[in-house]
Amino acid sequence: MKKLDKIINLSKPDKVEIVTSYDQIHKLIDILVERNEFVKVSFQDSFWTTSHPLDVARSEESTFIVSDTGLGPYVNTVSRSEANRLIEDLYSNSMKGKTAYIVPYVMGPIGSDRKRFGITLTDSPYVVANMAILNKITLEALKNEDQAVFGFHSVAELNPKKKKILHFLDDLAVYSVNTNYGGNVLTGKKCFSLRIASFLGLREGWLAEHMLISTIQSPISERFTFLAALPSACGKTNLAMLKPPDEFENQGWKVWCVGDDIAWIFVKNGELRAFNPEYGFFGVAPGTSKKSNYYFMKSIEAGSCIFTNTALDVESMKPWWEGIGTSVPKILRNWKNEIIHNPDPSKGPFAHPNSRITIPITNCPVLHPDWNNPEGHRVDAFVFGCRRSSGMPLVFQARTWKEGVYFAATLKSERTSAQEGAVGVLRHDPFAMRPFFSYNIGAYLRHWLDIGSNLSNPPTIFFVNWFLKDGNGNFIWPGFGENLRVLEWVIKRTKNYVEGECSILGLIPRREDFNLPEGVSWEALFEIDTDDLEVELAENDVFLKALGNTCPPEMWEVHYDLINRCQR
Ligand code: GTP
Ligand code: SPV
Ligand code: MN
């Protein structure tokens, strides 16, 4: 295997082992436990671990697409010669004294001709253990290595200053070094399933998106599948396995989860269809409780999970985090692996805000019975979301596909702990894809517009914001299961059961069509401040201009139309 040999010769591991069975992974976990890197917790076959304290989130600044030309806004590039120099330098002898593991896997349903193989070489048993949950291990990948996406990961010195995540699109290869956490290193996740896959999608006529997939079963629709894009740590996992409020559940509403993070989307017979290429969840812990996300908690209890950077109750050996719904344990290990007796709750957080749990998808009690259908699922609606304390209503519908693409392209959201950097700062996050674009955004928008024009009956497109706050900083909207009330309106609009009301942005619900929970102010949810909007339109102008002549003219059409509506 030429590609593997090159990096093995350079990094010089003592041993190379191909991971072919789950038995082997159990043995690997035993080694991690012996080394005290994994701690057995009270759930069956589940383990707790911590990462380097400066390696706790995705590092956008260290993530690059290898290209000899610039690729426009939000795409960090590095030249091929510089990338090769970095690899020579950073991987040289980086695996000495270690074992390199080769993980062959597949993304997507086995029976689908749209599945893709991946081969990751890593010197981190932690990465192997996580990838064995998130991806399906298969030797088929080695037989198809010419089409496989390669990941070369080395912990090396674990020096955050020398952290690099390099993507060679044409070579289908990702190099990740000096990091050992999450999306930086689990190469099947964002590196392959978004950055490399979306580039392949552009070439081949399909889409790879940062979206959950769920199917709603209800008295008003037999089966309704929606895809939702929300920036990292803005609610995809929660929405994907939503537990309906009692009054809905009693009427027969149920949400089936197909995926919680990534969707591969394609056109078939004039219809849009999607599948989830992953085999597990890598979900945010803090804020998750039986009350906020019942089925996620149930998924954890089913076992075979890995807890990274949560706290750990030393007496019960149960992982703990802020918002879990129980008081701070008397003796805990925090995310920095310090043992604390009688912790002062005001001295937290004891779990890192981006602490995560790796869970086999089959643990989910509301996993769609047909989740892994090789034909995918027909897409009825798209939902784009953001986290904003103001300036964006609870929900509105784009009137047309073109408008939907414009609003998705100009979405803004407050930064969360899933990325390194200051939390809470409002930043532009097109399609919830800002950290994951691997080619020019103008071309990306063109691709979306072209896909839409190939559909006989394109999905509807909605925008949501669960995170509006009042003057005291409290959330106005109850969120979580209650978000089904918004989805109910999404279904009614998609099926044309009700009319929408025109607003400057798009269609908002008429009061009588929306099942508002008690004690929530309608006005506060749907206020649109035209002064704020004008400021945003000015920002959008700057963004569209930055795309230069790659910006599809349709985007300018919608933009000027909005400006006109605003001035009227
Ligand atoms: P990634 O895995 O990073 O892509 O995140 P995600 O989009 O899947 O976000 P997730 O569902 O894990 O939620 C992130 C955080 O937002 C958690 O702390 C949740 O408890 C919180 N959250 C999710 N949905 C809601 C909601 O409707 N309202 C409020 N207030 N918080 C929510
Ligand atoms: C995200 O940040 O969007 C995640 C976690 O889903 S990671 O795999 O680290 O990208
Ligand atoms: Mn994500």
Short mmCIF file of C-alpha atoms in Angstrom, two decimals, residues 30 51 247 264 327 329 441 511:
data_model
loop_
_atom_site.label_atom_id
_atom_site.label_comp_id
_atom_site.label_asym_id
_atom_site.label_seq_id
_atom_site.Cartn_x
_atom_site.Cartn_y
_atom_site.Cartn_z
CA ASP A 30 -7.65 -2.93 28.03
CA SER A 51 -7.62 15.04 26.58
CA GLU A 247 -49.86 16.34 24.51
CA TRP A 264 -25.00 13.00 2.19
CA SER A 327 -26.17 18.09 42.04
CA PRO A 329 -20.89 14.92 43.10
CA ILE A 441 -18.26 29.41 -1.39
CA ARG A 511 -51.05 33.16 15.25
#
